Amino acid sequence: MRSKIVAGNWKMNKDLAETEVLLAELSAKLPDTKAEVMVAPTFVNLSAAVDKLKSSSIEVIAQNMHFAENGAYTGEISANMLLGIGVDTVIIGHSERRAYFGETDEILAKKVVAALAKNMRVMFCFGEELEDRKSGNHFKIVESQLKNALFSLDASAWSKIILAYEPVWAIGTGETASPEQAQEMHAFIRKTITNAYDTGIANNVSILYGGSVKPNNAVEIFSKPDVDGGLIGGASLVADDFIAIIKGIA
Ligand SMILES: O=C(CO)COP(=O)(O)O
């Protein structure tokens, strides 16, 4: 059965001192939950975060990685480097990586393959832009993002995949997809995976929703049957808000 997950994507926020404060607060306040709880600090603070959360159930994950094993890629980070510090889950395909760093479906497919080759777990992000939603193209866009980056994988790889549907128009805008819009898309994603693979794989993959999830809308979004949790940006930077969102998982 698929798991419930609440993950905080800290993006380019929190220096070392701030990271330690937030992690201490999160560990102290973490409620009893059936959700897997994850945080993704910036690369430079990953080691410290792993160390700080040694005796906590909160998992430290990475925001990105390069597809090459190693080599002349100034400023980049490899799967082995993450594994070497105890990080074995990585976010791939965030819309900010696509928009600001030119990450195409083709590059993302390579990253997914590279992470899986090292037995890492991949949290794959995708989602449509506002104009796609307005023109009614959102289902087609999402289907092509999934197909281009994931549907060449062997069926066996899917036990290592977590999906995060993040409509670009809802990220950091305060505008959230309605619970009905999220459910409709998540159900479509499961149907698309069923068509490409089978129902077993579709039903076992966790599909998170991301985009302006806050304490006041989390419960309703998470109550939808095909929404298995959330990938949280802004609200994950405030301990009480992130904890309140975690409590929104039934
Ligand atoms: O991009 C996101 C998580 O990856 C969502 O960000 P916000 O929750 O700030 O909208």
Short mmCIF file of N, CA and C in Angstrom, two decimals, residues 5-8 36-41 43 46 50 58-65 77-79 81-92 111 115-116 118-125 159-163 208 231:
data_model
loop_
_atom_site.label_atom_id
_atom_site.label_comp_id
_atom_site.label_asym_id
_atom_site.label_seq_id
_atom_site.Cartn_x
_atom_site.Cartn_y
_atom_site.Cartn_z
N ILE A 5 2.91 10.95 2.84
CA ILE A 5 4.18 11.67 2.95
C ILE A 5 3.91 13.17 3.07
N VAL A 6 4.60 13.81 3.99
CA VAL A 6 4.61 15.28 4.00
C VAL A 6 6.07 15.71 3.94
N ALA A 7 6.41 16.45 2.91
CA ALA A 7 7.81 16.85 2.72
C ALA A 7 7.90 18.37 2.64
N GLY A 8 8.94 18.91 3.25
CA GLY A 8 9.19 20.35 3.20
C GLY A 8 10.35 20.64 2.26
N GLU A 36 5.15 9.74 6.50
CA GLU A 36 6.61 9.89 6.46
C GLU A 36 6.85 11.39 6.35
N VAL A 37 7.72 11.91 7.20
CA VAL A 37 8.00 13.34 7.19
C VAL A 37 9.42 13.56 6.66
N MET A 38 9.54 14.47 5.71
CA MET A 38 10.85 14.72 5.08
C MET A 38 11.11 16.22 5.01
N VAL A 39 12.39 16.58 5.07
CA VAL A 39 12.76 17.98 4.83
C VAL A 39 13.92 18.02 3.84
N ALA A 40 13.89 19.04 2.99
CA ALA A 40 14.95 19.19 1.98
C ALA A 40 15.64 20.53 2.15
N PRO A 41 16.65 20.59 3.03
CA PRO A 41 17.44 21.82 3.16
C PRO A 41 18.38 21.98 1.95
N PHE A 43 21.86 22.15 -0.17
CA PHE A 43 22.96 21.18 -0.18
C PHE A 43 23.97 21.40 0.95
N LEU A 46 22.98 19.88 4.27
CA LEU A 46 22.43 18.51 4.33
C LEU A 46 23.13 17.67 5.40
N VAL A 50 21.38 15.92 8.57
CA VAL A 50 21.39 14.46 8.81
C VAL A 50 21.87 14.21 10.24
N ILE A 58 12.35 12.07 11.14
CA ILE A 58 12.30 12.96 9.97
C ILE A 58 13.45 12.62 9.03
N GLU A 59 13.11 12.43 7.76
CA GLU A 59 14.15 12.08 6.78
C GLU A 59 14.65 13.34 6.08
N VAL A 60 15.95 13.39 5.87
CA VAL A 60 16.56 14.50 5.13
C VAL A 60 16.68 14.08 3.67
N ILE A 61 16.16 14.92 2.78
CA ILE A 61 16.23 14.60 1.35
C ILE A 61 16.88 15.77 0.61
N ALA A 62 17.30 15.52 -0.63
CA ALA A 62 17.99 16.56 -1.41
C ALA A 62 17.03 17.20 -2.41
N GLN A 63 17.35 18.43 -2.79
CA GLN A 63 16.47 19.19 -3.70
C GLN A 63 16.77 18.92 -5.17
N ASN A 64 17.90 18.27 -5.43
CA ASN A 64 18.34 18.14 -6.82
C ASN A 64 19.59 17.26 -6.84
N MET A 65 19.98 16.78 -8.00
CA MET A 65 21.31 16.16 -8.18
C MET A 65 21.64 16.18 -9.67
N ILE A 77 26.27 18.28 -7.91
CA ILE A 77 26.30 17.28 -6.83
C ILE A 77 25.86 15.94 -7.40
N SER A 78 26.58 14.88 -7.09
CA SER A 78 26.22 13.56 -7.64
C SER A 78 25.45 12.71 -6.64
N ALA A 79 24.85 11.65 -7.16
CA ALA A 79 24.13 10.70 -6.31
C ALA A 79 25.05 10.15 -5.22
N MET A 81 27.59 11.45 -3.83
CA MET A 81 27.88 12.45 -2.79
C MET A 81 26.74 12.50 -1.78
N LEU A 82 25.51 12.40 -2.29
CA LEU A 82 24.34 12.41 -1.39
C LEU A 82 24.33 11.15 -0.55
N LEU A 83 24.53 10.02 -1.20
CA LEU A 83 24.52 8.75 -0.46
C LEU A 83 25.61 8.73 0.60
N GLY A 84 26.73 9.33 0.26
CA GLY A 84 27.88 9.34 1.18
C GLY A 84 27.60 10.07 2.49
N ILE A 85 26.64 10.99 2.47
CA ILE A 85 26.31 11.68 3.73
C ILE A 85 24.98 11.17 4.30
N GLY A 86 24.47 10.08 3.73
CA GLY A 86 23.27 9.48 4.32
C GLY A 86 21.95 10.01 3.77
N VAL A 87 22.00 10.60 2.58
CA VAL A 87 20.76 11.09 1.94
C VAL A 87 20.43 10.17 0.77
N ASP A 88 19.29 9.49 0.83
CA ASP A 88 19.00 8.56 -0.27
C ASP A 88 17.66 8.81 -0.96
N THR A 89 17.13 10.00 -0.75
CA THR A 89 15.93 10.42 -1.50
C THR A 89 16.23 11.78 -2.11
N VAL A 90 15.82 11.97 -3.37
CA VAL A 90 16.14 13.23 -4.04
C VAL A 90 14.93 13.73 -4.84
N ILE A 91 14.69 15.03 -4.74
CA ILE A 91 13.65 15.68 -5.55
C ILE A 91 14.23 15.90 -6.95
N ILE A 92 13.49 15.53 -7.95
CA ILE A 92 13.92 15.75 -9.34
C ILE A 92 12.76 16.38 -10.10
N LYS A 111 18.39 12.16 -15.02
CA LYS A 111 18.58 12.26 -13.56
C LYS A 111 17.84 11.14 -12.84
N ALA A 115 19.62 8.36 -10.48
CA ALA A 115 19.29 8.19 -9.05
C ALA A 115 18.85 6.75 -8.79
N LEU A 116 18.02 6.22 -9.68
CA LEU A 116 17.52 4.85 -9.47
C LEU A 116 18.66 3.83 -9.59
N LYS A 118 21.43 4.11 -8.48
CA LYS A 118 22.11 4.07 -7.16
C LYS A 118 21.14 3.66 -6.07
N ASN A 119 19.98 3.18 -6.49
CA ASN A 119 18.98 2.72 -5.52
C ASN A 119 18.41 3.83 -4.65
N MET A 120 18.48 5.06 -5.17
CA MET A 120 17.88 6.17 -4.42
C MET A 120 16.38 6.22 -4.68
N ARG A 121 15.66 6.88 -3.78
CA ARG A 121 14.26 7.16 -4.01
C ARG A 121 14.14 8.51 -4.71
N VAL A 122 13.26 8.60 -5.68
CA VAL A 122 13.08 9.83 -6.46
C VAL A 122 11.71 10.43 -6.16
N MET A 123 11.71 11.70 -5.77
CA MET A 123 10.45 12.43 -5.67
C MET A 123 10.35 13.28 -6.92
N PHE A 124 9.55 12.83 -7.87
CA PHE A 124 9.51 13.48 -9.18
C PHE A 124 8.39 14.52 -9.23
N CYS A 125 8.78 15.77 -9.54
CA CYS A 125 7.82 16.87 -9.59
C CYS A 125 7.44 17.22 -11.02
N SER A 159 8.72 1.18 -7.38
CA SER A 159 8.67 1.13 -5.91
C SER A 159 9.55 2.24 -5.32
N LYS A 160 10.40 2.83 -6.14
CA LYS A 160 11.32 3.88 -5.67
C LYS A 160 10.85 5.28 -6.08
N ILE A 161 9.68 5.36 -6.69
CA ILE A 161 9.20 6.66 -7.19
C ILE A 161 8.09 7.21 -6.30
N ILE A 162 8.23 8.50 -5.99
CA ILE A 162 7.16 9.27 -5.35
C ILE A 162 6.83 10.37 -6.35
N LEU A 163 5.56 10.65 -6.56
CA LEU A 163 5.20 11.72 -7.49
C LEU A 163 4.73 12.94 -6.71
N LEU A 208 1.83 13.19 -4.21
CA LEU A 208 1.71 14.33 -3.31
C LEU A 208 1.20 15.53 -4.11
N LEU A 231 3.86 18.30 -0.80
CA LEU A 231 5.22 18.86 -0.88
C LEU A 231 5.04 20.35 -0.61
#
